[in-house]
Short mmCIF file of C-alpha atoms and ligand atoms in Angstrom, two decimals:
data_model
loop_
_atom_site.label_atom_id
_atom_site.label_comp_id
_atom_site.label_asym_id
_atom_site.label_seq_id
_atom_site.Cartn_x
_atom_site.Cartn_y
_atom_site.Cartn_z
CA MET A 154 24.45 -1.34 10.99
CA ALA A 155 22.61 -4.77 11.01
CA VAL A 156 19.86 -4.80 13.25
CA GLU A 157 16.83 -6.82 14.27
CA CYS A 158 13.23 -5.99 12.72
CA PHE A 159 9.81 -7.53 13.13
CA VAL A 160 7.45 -6.84 9.93
CA THR A 161 3.74 -7.74 9.58
CA GLY A 162 2.53 -8.47 6.09
CA GLY A 163 5.55 -9.68 5.17
CA SER A 164 3.74 -12.82 2.82
CA GLY A 165 2.05 -9.90 0.76
CA PHE A 166 3.54 -8.25 -2.26
CA VAL A 167 5.43 -5.18 -0.90
CA GLY A 168 6.07 -7.39 2.42
CA GLN A 169 8.29 -9.69 0.37
CA HIS A 170 9.99 -6.82 -1.32
CA LEU A 171 10.28 -5.52 2.09
CA LEU A 172 11.74 -8.71 3.32
CA ALA A 173 14.08 -9.02 0.44
CA ARG A 174 15.62 -5.82 0.93
CA LEU A 175 16.21 -6.07 4.82
CA SER A 176 17.40 -9.45 4.69
CA ALA A 177 19.89 -8.88 1.63
CA THR A 178 21.13 -6.10 3.57
CA GLY A 179 21.76 -8.07 6.72
CA HIS A 180 18.92 -7.25 8.91
CA LYS A 181 17.67 -10.59 10.67
CA THR A 182 13.82 -10.21 10.55
CA TRP A 183 11.18 -11.79 12.13
CA VAL A 184 8.03 -11.79 10.10
CA LEU A 185 4.38 -12.29 11.45
CA MET A 186 2.52 -14.77 9.86
CA ARG A 187 -0.76 -16.39 10.02
CA ASN A 188 0.35 -19.48 8.74
CA PRO A 189 3.82 -19.73 9.69
CA GLU A 190 3.96 -23.31 8.16
CA ASN A 191 4.58 -21.71 5.10
CA ILE A 192 7.80 -19.99 5.80
CA ALA A 193 9.98 -22.39 3.46
CA SER A 194 7.98 -20.94 0.25
CA LEU A 195 8.40 -17.23 1.58
CA ARG A 196 12.26 -17.79 2.09
CA GLU A 197 12.49 -19.30 -1.17
CA GLN A 198 10.39 -16.48 -2.92
CA VAL A 199 12.22 -13.76 -0.88
CA GLY A 200 15.56 -15.70 -2.25
CA GLN A 201 14.21 -15.32 -5.90
CA LEU A 202 13.62 -11.76 -5.17
CA GLY A 203 17.17 -11.20 -4.13
CA GLY A 204 17.03 -11.48 -0.46
CA ASN A 205 18.76 -13.34 2.02
CA PRO A 206 16.37 -16.39 3.13
CA ALA A 207 18.55 -17.46 6.07
CA ASN A 208 17.68 -14.05 7.40
CA ILE A 209 13.84 -14.49 7.69
CA HIS A 210 12.34 -16.31 10.33
CA ALA A 211 8.73 -16.71 11.34
CA VAL A 212 6.44 -15.98 14.50
CA ALA A 213 3.09 -16.99 14.64
CA GLY A 214 0.28 -14.49 14.94
CA ASP A 215 -2.60 -12.83 13.72
CA ILE A 216 -3.47 -8.74 14.17
CA SER A 217 -6.84 -9.30 14.61
CA ARG A 218 -5.88 -11.19 18.03
CA ASP A 219 -5.35 -9.76 21.24
CA GLY A 220 -1.52 -8.99 21.79
CA LEU A 221 -1.35 -10.22 18.23
CA GLY A 222 -1.44 -13.73 19.09
CA LEU A 223 2.04 -14.06 20.02
CA CYS A 224 2.89 -16.90 22.63
CA GLU A 225 5.82 -15.89 25.33
CA ALA A 226 8.25 -17.90 23.03
CA ASP A 227 7.82 -15.61 19.71
CA ARG A 228 7.16 -12.62 21.82
CA GLN A 229 10.82 -12.69 23.67
CA CYS A 230 12.02 -13.14 20.27
CA VAL A 231 10.89 -10.05 19.08
CA SER A 232 12.06 -8.37 22.04
CA ARG A 233 15.42 -7.42 20.44
CA VAL A 234 13.79 -5.62 17.33
CA SER A 235 14.75 -1.85 16.67
CA VAL A 236 11.91 -1.18 14.25
CA VAL A 237 8.48 -2.77 13.58
CA PHE A 238 7.37 -2.52 10.13
CA HIS A 239 3.55 -2.67 9.53
CA LEU A 240 2.51 -3.66 6.50
CA ALA A 241 -0.42 -6.19 6.96
CA ALA A 242 -3.90 -5.23 6.04
CA ALA A 243 -7.12 -6.64 4.39
CA PHE A 244 -6.69 -5.03 1.11
CA SER A 245 -9.79 -5.93 -1.08
CA TRP A 246 -12.75 -4.15 -2.35
CA GLY A 247 -16.36 -5.14 -0.95
CA LEU A 248 -15.08 -5.59 2.82
CA THR A 249 -17.74 -4.88 5.27
CA MET A 250 -16.93 -1.98 8.04
CA GLU A 251 -16.77 -4.36 11.08
CA ARG A 252 -14.19 -6.58 9.31
CA ALA A 253 -11.93 -3.69 7.73
CA ARG A 254 -11.95 -1.76 11.17
CA ALA A 255 -11.06 -5.39 13.27
CA ILE A 256 -8.12 -6.19 11.01
CA ASN A 257 -6.90 -2.63 9.40
CA VAL A 258 -7.87 -0.44 12.18
CA GLN A 259 -7.75 -2.27 15.58
CA GLY A 260 -4.97 -4.28 14.09
CA ALA A 261 -2.82 -1.50 13.52
CA LEU A 262 -3.30 -0.14 16.67
CA ARG A 263 -2.30 -3.74 18.29
CA VAL A 264 1.07 -3.60 16.41
CA ALA A 265 1.30 0.18 17.55
CA ARG A 266 1.14 -1.12 20.74
CA LEU A 267 3.40 -4.01 20.57
CA ALA A 268 6.33 -0.97 18.94
CA ALA A 269 5.32 1.26 22.28
CA SER A 270 5.94 -1.69 24.53
CA LEU A 271 9.37 -2.30 22.80
CA GLY A 272 9.89 1.09 22.95
CA VAL A 273 11.03 1.34 19.00
CA ARG A 274 9.66 3.35 16.09
CA LEU A 275 6.63 2.20 14.16
CA LEU A 276 7.09 1.92 10.38
CA MET A 277 3.57 2.10 9.08
CA VAL A 278 2.26 1.84 5.28
CA GLY A 279 -0.39 4.15 5.02
CA GLY A 280 -2.27 5.14 1.79
CA TYR A 281 -1.41 8.51 -0.38
CA MET A 282 -4.86 9.64 -0.19
CA VAL A 283 -4.68 10.79 2.90
CA HIS A 284 -2.64 13.42 1.26
CA ASN A 285 -5.47 14.64 -1.07
CA LEU A 286 -7.39 16.99 1.16
CA ALA A 287 -9.83 17.86 -1.09
CA PHE A 288 -10.84 14.53 -1.08
CA LEU A 289 -10.78 14.13 2.66
CA GLY A 290 -13.11 17.15 2.66
CA ARG A 291 -15.56 15.65 0.10
CA ILE A 292 -16.01 12.09 1.89
CA GLY A 293 -16.55 13.94 5.43
CA VAL A 294 -12.88 13.37 7.36
CA ASP A 295 -12.11 16.19 9.69
CA HIS A 296 -8.11 15.87 9.06
CA GLU A 297 -7.27 18.79 11.65
CA CYS A 298 -9.66 17.21 14.01
CA PRO A 299 -10.08 13.58 13.33
CA GLU A 300 -12.16 12.74 16.42
CA ASN A 301 -14.84 14.56 15.08
CA THR A 302 -15.45 12.63 12.03
CA ASP A 303 -18.19 10.69 11.44
CA TRP A 304 -16.39 7.29 10.33
CA PRO A 305 -19.59 5.24 9.39
CA ALA A 306 -20.55 8.07 6.96
CA VAL A 307 -16.96 7.86 5.60
CA TYR A 308 -17.09 4.14 5.13
CA SER A 309 -20.50 4.39 3.18
CA ARG A 310 -18.89 6.60 0.88
CA VAL A 311 -15.74 4.99 0.27
CA GLY A 312 -15.96 1.58 1.33
CA GLY A 313 -14.49 -0.75 3.97
CA TYR A 314 -10.94 -0.58 2.69
CA GLU A 315 -10.24 3.28 2.12
CA GLY A 316 -12.28 3.96 5.00
CA SER A 317 -10.13 1.72 7.57
CA LYS A 318 -6.70 2.85 6.08
CA LEU A 319 -7.77 6.35 6.98
CA GLU A 320 -9.40 5.84 10.36
CA SER A 321 -6.37 3.52 11.39
CA HIS A 322 -3.78 6.47 10.22
CA PHE A 323 -5.35 8.90 12.49
CA ALA A 324 -6.17 6.33 15.53
CA VAL A 325 -2.37 5.07 15.29
CA ILE A 326 -1.01 8.50 15.28
CA ARG A 327 -3.44 9.93 17.78
CA TYR A 328 -2.32 6.58 20.00
CA LEU A 329 1.69 6.89 19.56
CA GLN A 330 1.62 10.68 20.21
CA GLU A 331 0.13 9.74 23.59
CA ALA A 332 2.28 6.96 24.28
CA ARG A 333 5.47 9.29 22.86
CA VAL A 334 6.47 6.60 20.74
CA ASP A 335 8.12 7.55 17.32
CA TYR A 336 6.58 6.72 14.12
CA THR A 337 7.32 6.87 10.40
CA ILE A 338 4.41 6.40 8.10
CA VAL A 339 5.06 5.83 4.31
CA HIS A 340 1.75 6.78 1.64
CA PRO A 341 2.32 4.64 -1.07
CA ALA A 342 0.20 5.59 -4.44
CA THR A 343 -1.08 2.10 -6.13
CA VAL A 344 1.85 -0.02 -6.33
CA GLY A 345 3.40 -1.44 -9.68
CA GLY A 346 5.22 -4.15 -10.39
CA HIS A 347 9.32 -4.36 -9.51
CA SER A 348 10.72 -2.15 -12.33
CA GLU A 349 13.37 -5.10 -13.51
CA SER A 350 11.51 -8.33 -13.31
CA GLY A 351 8.12 -6.65 -13.60
CA HIS A 352 7.29 -8.60 -10.40
CA ILE A 353 3.86 -8.55 -8.96
CA LEU A 354 1.21 -10.64 -7.42
CA ALA A 355 -1.95 -11.70 -7.96
CA GLY A 356 -4.74 -9.33 -6.12
CA GLN A 357 -3.03 -6.29 -7.07
CA PRO A 358 -5.06 -3.51 -8.48
CA LEU A 359 -2.65 -3.13 -11.19
CA VAL A 360 -2.98 -6.70 -12.11
CA GLU A 361 -6.65 -6.60 -12.41
CA LEU A 362 -6.51 -3.33 -14.71
CA ILE A 363 -4.04 -5.20 -16.87
CA HIS A 364 -6.61 -8.51 -16.96
CA ASN A 365 -9.49 -6.10 -17.86
CA LEU A 366 -7.46 -4.48 -20.75
CA ALA A 367 -6.26 -7.85 -22.18
CA ARG A 368 -9.80 -9.34 -22.15
CA GLY A 369 -11.09 -6.13 -23.94
CA ARG A 370 -13.34 -5.31 -20.89
CA PHE A 371 -12.05 -1.76 -20.70
CA LYS A 372 -14.70 0.07 -22.83
CA ALA A 373 -14.02 3.37 -22.04
CA VAL A 374 -11.61 5.68 -20.11
CA PRO A 375 -12.79 6.56 -16.51
CA GLY A 376 -12.72 10.29 -16.35
CA SER A 377 -11.21 13.01 -18.64
CA ALA A 378 -7.59 13.33 -20.21
CA ARG A 379 -6.60 15.24 -16.88
CA HIS A 380 -7.41 12.22 -14.61
CA TRP A 381 -4.81 9.78 -13.50
CA LEU A 382 -3.98 6.97 -11.22
CA PRO A 383 -0.72 7.71 -9.39
CA MET A 384 1.44 5.27 -9.22
CA VAL A 385 5.32 3.96 -7.49
CA SER A 386 7.29 0.92 -8.49
CA VAL A 387 7.70 -1.70 -5.79
CA ASP A 388 11.53 -1.41 -5.69
CA TYR A 389 11.50 2.48 -5.25
CA LEU A 390 8.56 2.34 -2.30
CA VAL A 391 10.44 -0.39 -0.32
CA THR A 392 14.19 1.40 -0.79
CA LEU A 393 12.30 4.52 0.67
CA MET A 394 10.93 2.65 3.48
CA THR A 395 14.19 1.21 4.53
CA CYS A 396 15.88 4.73 4.13
CA VAL A 397 13.14 6.72 6.39
CA ALA A 398 12.84 3.70 8.90
CA PHE A 399 16.61 3.97 9.95
CA ASP A 400 16.91 7.95 9.86
CA PRO A 401 16.37 9.47 13.01
CA LEU A 402 15.65 12.71 11.34
CA LEU A 403 12.45 11.02 9.76
CA ALA A 404 11.01 10.21 13.60
CA ASN A 405 6.81 11.44 13.47
CA ARG A 406 7.00 12.39 9.86
CA GLN A 407 5.19 11.22 6.84
CA VAL A 408 6.19 10.48 3.57
CA LEU A 409 4.74 10.21 -0.02
CA ALA A 410 5.72 7.40 -2.18
CA LEU A 411 4.43 8.66 -5.53
CA ASN A 412 6.19 9.13 -9.30
CA GLU A 413 4.63 12.31 -10.34
CA HIS A 414 5.77 11.04 -13.96
CA THR A 415 3.09 8.64 -13.91
CA PRO A 416 0.98 9.12 -17.24
CA SER A 417 -2.77 10.30 -17.36
CA LEU A 418 -5.11 7.55 -17.08
CA PRO A 419 -5.58 7.46 -21.03
CA GLY A 420 -1.64 7.46 -21.34
CA LEU A 421 -1.17 4.63 -18.86
CA LEU A 422 -4.13 2.67 -20.53
CA GLU A 423 -2.27 3.39 -24.07
CA ALA A 424 0.83 2.04 -22.79
CA LEU A 425 -0.48 -1.26 -21.19
CA ALA A 426 -2.59 -1.94 -23.81
CA LYS A 427 0.27 -1.44 -26.51
CA THR A 428 2.57 -4.42 -24.60
CA LEU A 429 -0.44 -6.34 -24.51
CA GLY A 430 -1.39 -5.67 -28.56
CA VAL A 431 -4.81 -4.79 -27.42
CA LYS A 432 -6.81 -1.65 -28.70
CA ALA A 433 -6.71 1.04 -25.86
CA PRO A 434 -10.17 2.85 -25.40
CA ARG A 435 -10.39 6.05 -26.74
CA ARG A 436 -13.94 7.06 -25.46
CA HIS A 437 -14.32 8.70 -22.23
CA VAL A 438 -17.01 8.00 -19.52
CA ALA A 439 -17.64 10.11 -16.56
CA ILE A 440 -16.11 8.68 -13.13
CA GLY A 441 -19.69 10.08 -11.44
CA LEU A 442 -21.90 8.09 -14.20
CA LEU A 443 -19.57 5.04 -13.43
CA ARG A 444 -20.52 5.60 -9.82
CA TRP A 445 -24.29 5.47 -10.29
CA LEU A 446 -23.97 2.70 -12.60
CA ALA A 447 -22.16 0.74 -9.82
CA LYS A 448 -25.12 1.19 -7.63
CA ILE A 449 -27.60 -0.67 -9.86
CA PRO A 450 -27.76 -4.25 -8.44
CA GLY A 451 -25.85 -6.85 -10.83
CA LEU A 452 -24.66 -4.36 -13.35
CA ALA A 453 -21.12 -3.41 -11.00
CA ALA A 454 -20.55 -6.93 -11.73
CA ARG A 455 -21.63 -7.57 -15.22
CA LEU A 456 -19.74 -4.34 -16.22
CA GLN A 457 -16.67 -5.53 -13.80
CA ILE A 458 -16.87 -1.71 -12.33
CA ARG A 459 -15.32 -1.79 -8.46
CA ALA A 460 -16.87 1.66 -7.60
CA GLU A 461 -14.03 1.69 -4.36
CA SER A 462 -11.71 1.63 -6.83
CA LEU A 463 -12.84 4.62 -8.52
CA ASN A 464 -11.49 6.88 -5.74
CA PHE A 465 -8.22 6.71 -6.59
CA ILE A 466 -8.39 7.94 -10.09
CA GLN A 467 -8.22 11.61 -9.82
CA THR A 468 -7.14 15.24 -11.17
CA GLN A 469 -5.46 16.15 -8.16
CA ARG A 470 -1.66 16.70 -7.98
CA PHE A 471 0.61 15.92 -4.87
CA ASP A 472 3.06 17.93 -3.20
CA MET A 473 6.42 15.90 -3.90
CA SER A 474 8.84 18.66 -2.67
CA GLU A 475 9.77 16.65 0.64
CA SER A 476 10.07 13.46 -1.10
CA GLN A 477 12.33 14.90 -3.58
CA GLN A 478 14.45 16.34 -0.79
CA LEU A 479 14.54 12.72 0.39
CA GLU A 480 15.21 11.43 -3.03
CA ARG A 481 18.59 13.99 -2.93
CA LYS A 482 19.48 12.68 0.39
CA TYR A 483 19.29 9.02 -0.02
CA ARG A 484 20.20 9.36 -3.69
CA LEU A 485 17.20 7.73 -4.50
CA THR A 486 15.24 7.79 -8.10
CA HIS A 487 12.10 6.49 -9.52
CA PRO A 488 12.92 4.06 -12.28
CA ASP A 489 11.45 4.64 -15.44
CA MET A 490 7.87 3.98 -15.58
CA ALA A 491 7.26 3.23 -18.92
CA GLN A 492 9.75 0.64 -18.58
CA THR A 493 8.33 -0.81 -15.20
CA LEU A 494 4.86 -0.71 -17.07
CA GLU A 495 5.97 -3.10 -20.05
CA ARG A 496 7.96 -5.33 -17.73
CA THR A 497 5.00 -5.93 -15.05
CA VAL A 498 2.83 -6.69 -17.84
CA HIS A 499 5.04 -9.13 -19.35
CA TYR A 500 5.21 -10.62 -15.85
CA VAL A 501 1.55 -10.79 -15.45
CA MET A 502 1.16 -12.37 -18.87
CA ALA A 503 3.85 -15.11 -18.08
CA HIS A 504 2.92 -15.54 -14.45
CA LEU A 505 -0.61 -14.57 -13.71
CA PRO A 506 -2.60 -15.26 -16.69
CA GLY A 507 -5.89 -14.83 -14.65
N1 LIG B 1827 -0.64 -2.62 -3.25
C1 LIG B 1827 -1.02 -1.10 -3.11
O1 LIG B 1827 -1.42 -0.44 -4.41
C2 LIG B 1827 -0.97 -0.58 -2.11
C3 LIG B 1827 -1.20 1.07 -2.19
C4 LIG B 1827 -1.15 1.89 -1.07
C5 LIG B 1827 -1.22 1.48 0.38
N2 LIG B 1827 -1.12 -0.05 0.41
C6 LIG B 1827 -0.63 -0.63 1.72
O2 LIG B 1827 0.45 -1.35 1.74
C7 LIG B 1827 0.57 -2.54 2.94
C8 LIG B 1827 0.81 -3.76 1.70
O3 LIG B 1827 0.07 -3.83 0.95
P1 LIG B 1827 -0.10 -5.25 -0.08
O4 LIG B 1827 -0.09 -4.69 -1.47
O5 LIG B 1827 1.43 -5.90 -0.01
O6 LIG B 1827 -0.73 -6.26 0.62
P2 LIG B 1827 -1.22 -7.60 0.25
O7 LIG B 1827 -0.17 -8.35 -0.99
O8 LIG B 1827 -2.63 -7.89 -0.07
O9 LIG B 1827 -0.69 -8.16 1.84
C9 LIG B 1827 -1.68 -8.10 2.70
C10 LIG B 1827 -0.44 -8.95 4.15
O10 LIG B 1827 -1.41 -8.57 4.94
C11 LIG B 1827 -1.19 -9.85 5.89
N3 LIG B 1827 -2.58 -9.78 6.69
C12 LIG B 1827 -3.76 -9.75 6.08
N4 LIG B 1827 -4.49 -9.94 7.41
C13 LIG B 1827 -3.95 -10.17 8.07
C14 LIG B 1827 -3.77 -10.31 9.52
N5 LIG B 1827 -5.25 -10.61 10.17
N6 LIG B 1827 -2.78 -10.50 10.77
C15 LIG B 1827 -1.54 -10.66 10.31
N7 LIG B 1827 -1.67 -10.65 8.56
C16 LIG B 1827 -2.38 -10.29 7.97
C17 LIG B 1827 -1.19 -10.95 4.69
O11 LIG B 1827 -0.99 -12.13 4.99
P3 LIG B 1827 -1.56 -13.84 4.78
O12 LIG B 1827 -0.21 -14.24 4.09
O13 LIG B 1827 -1.58 -14.35 5.85
O14 LIG B 1827 -3.07 -13.60 3.86
C18 LIG B 1827 -0.26 -10.58 3.86
O15 LIG B 1827 0.91 -10.66 4.18
C19 LIG B 1827 -0.93 -2.40 3.29
O16 LIG B 1827 -1.12 -1.71 3.99
C20 LIG B 1827 -1.70 -1.85 2.09
O17 LIG B 1827 -3.27 -0.76 2.62
C21 LIG B 1827 -0.92 -0.77 -0.74
#
């Protein structure tokens, strides 16, 4: 049944694909936009991604403002929605704790308050590292008693983006449990391009990785042969999001969106390099050494080392049994990873030469 939805972050990479899917399946969708004058180009883009532009409507606002900065008329517009999808985030490396908290933590709580005031489910996009309990322990997150966590210390270890995504995860759940409002959280791995078109937006971590490989900046593989950077294609991700958002049995549950057949990092670099027609790095460099080098002023920029991005390269494997059950229920399968990577590289080189 078609319903009305509210989406934050609809102009972003995952958001555009979510809008395409929601609008193509008949849902009238209100998108929170900091720049609502861009609605015509967003509609056009959503149309190109297979959506129905006529179902997309903008409301002006900003998650860093009280009440999301919604005017009374726009608040009325969104009062009939059945699900609030929260995707908006400051998603970049080098964020200060203050900025990351203002948008990713306080902003997420404002969106949760809107869902609570409407009495509807919040579908929030988190991040898969919350399922890596060894990582949480190492960086000082007490996942059983999150209020005991020294968050500034966590931010200093993992940076503004990841620190704020983890803090917002626990803060939003706590708020919604107290408010007795349903939520569903989808935790994606690093998001790859669309499995058919390869579509992806500039600024995504995978685009940066492809550019660095293409320019020969990758001199060595971070970590060992067992390290990997778990990925998921954007089309699988948004399909899963829309399935769980409307599933009554998925209230107050969390779901991992991750393709466990993502190759190891050496294999991933090899696959990308092959499509690019460049040589993949063969030597390995310890992640601890890269972190140490990244602390030397000026060197991180010269060597293009993003210390924060190294958090996502790991040997941890994830328990995918619940996601697999849902895949059977929704008849959903991950698209072929090799093909997705190949198409993403072609898309990046044709449209985002960098
Ligand atoms: N992409 C990944 O690999 C990945 C992996 C795991 C989790 N995630 C999570 O998935 C979600 C979507 O990621 P993405 O890759 O689609 O991000 P993205 O392309 O960077 O898009 C971010 C979106 O957030 C909006 N936004 C930022 N600040 C805002 C504010 N103050 N008020 C309102 N909107 C604001 C942006 O709007 P403007 O157009 O106005 O800038 C944009 O629509 C995020 O929560 C991210 O943390 C992403």
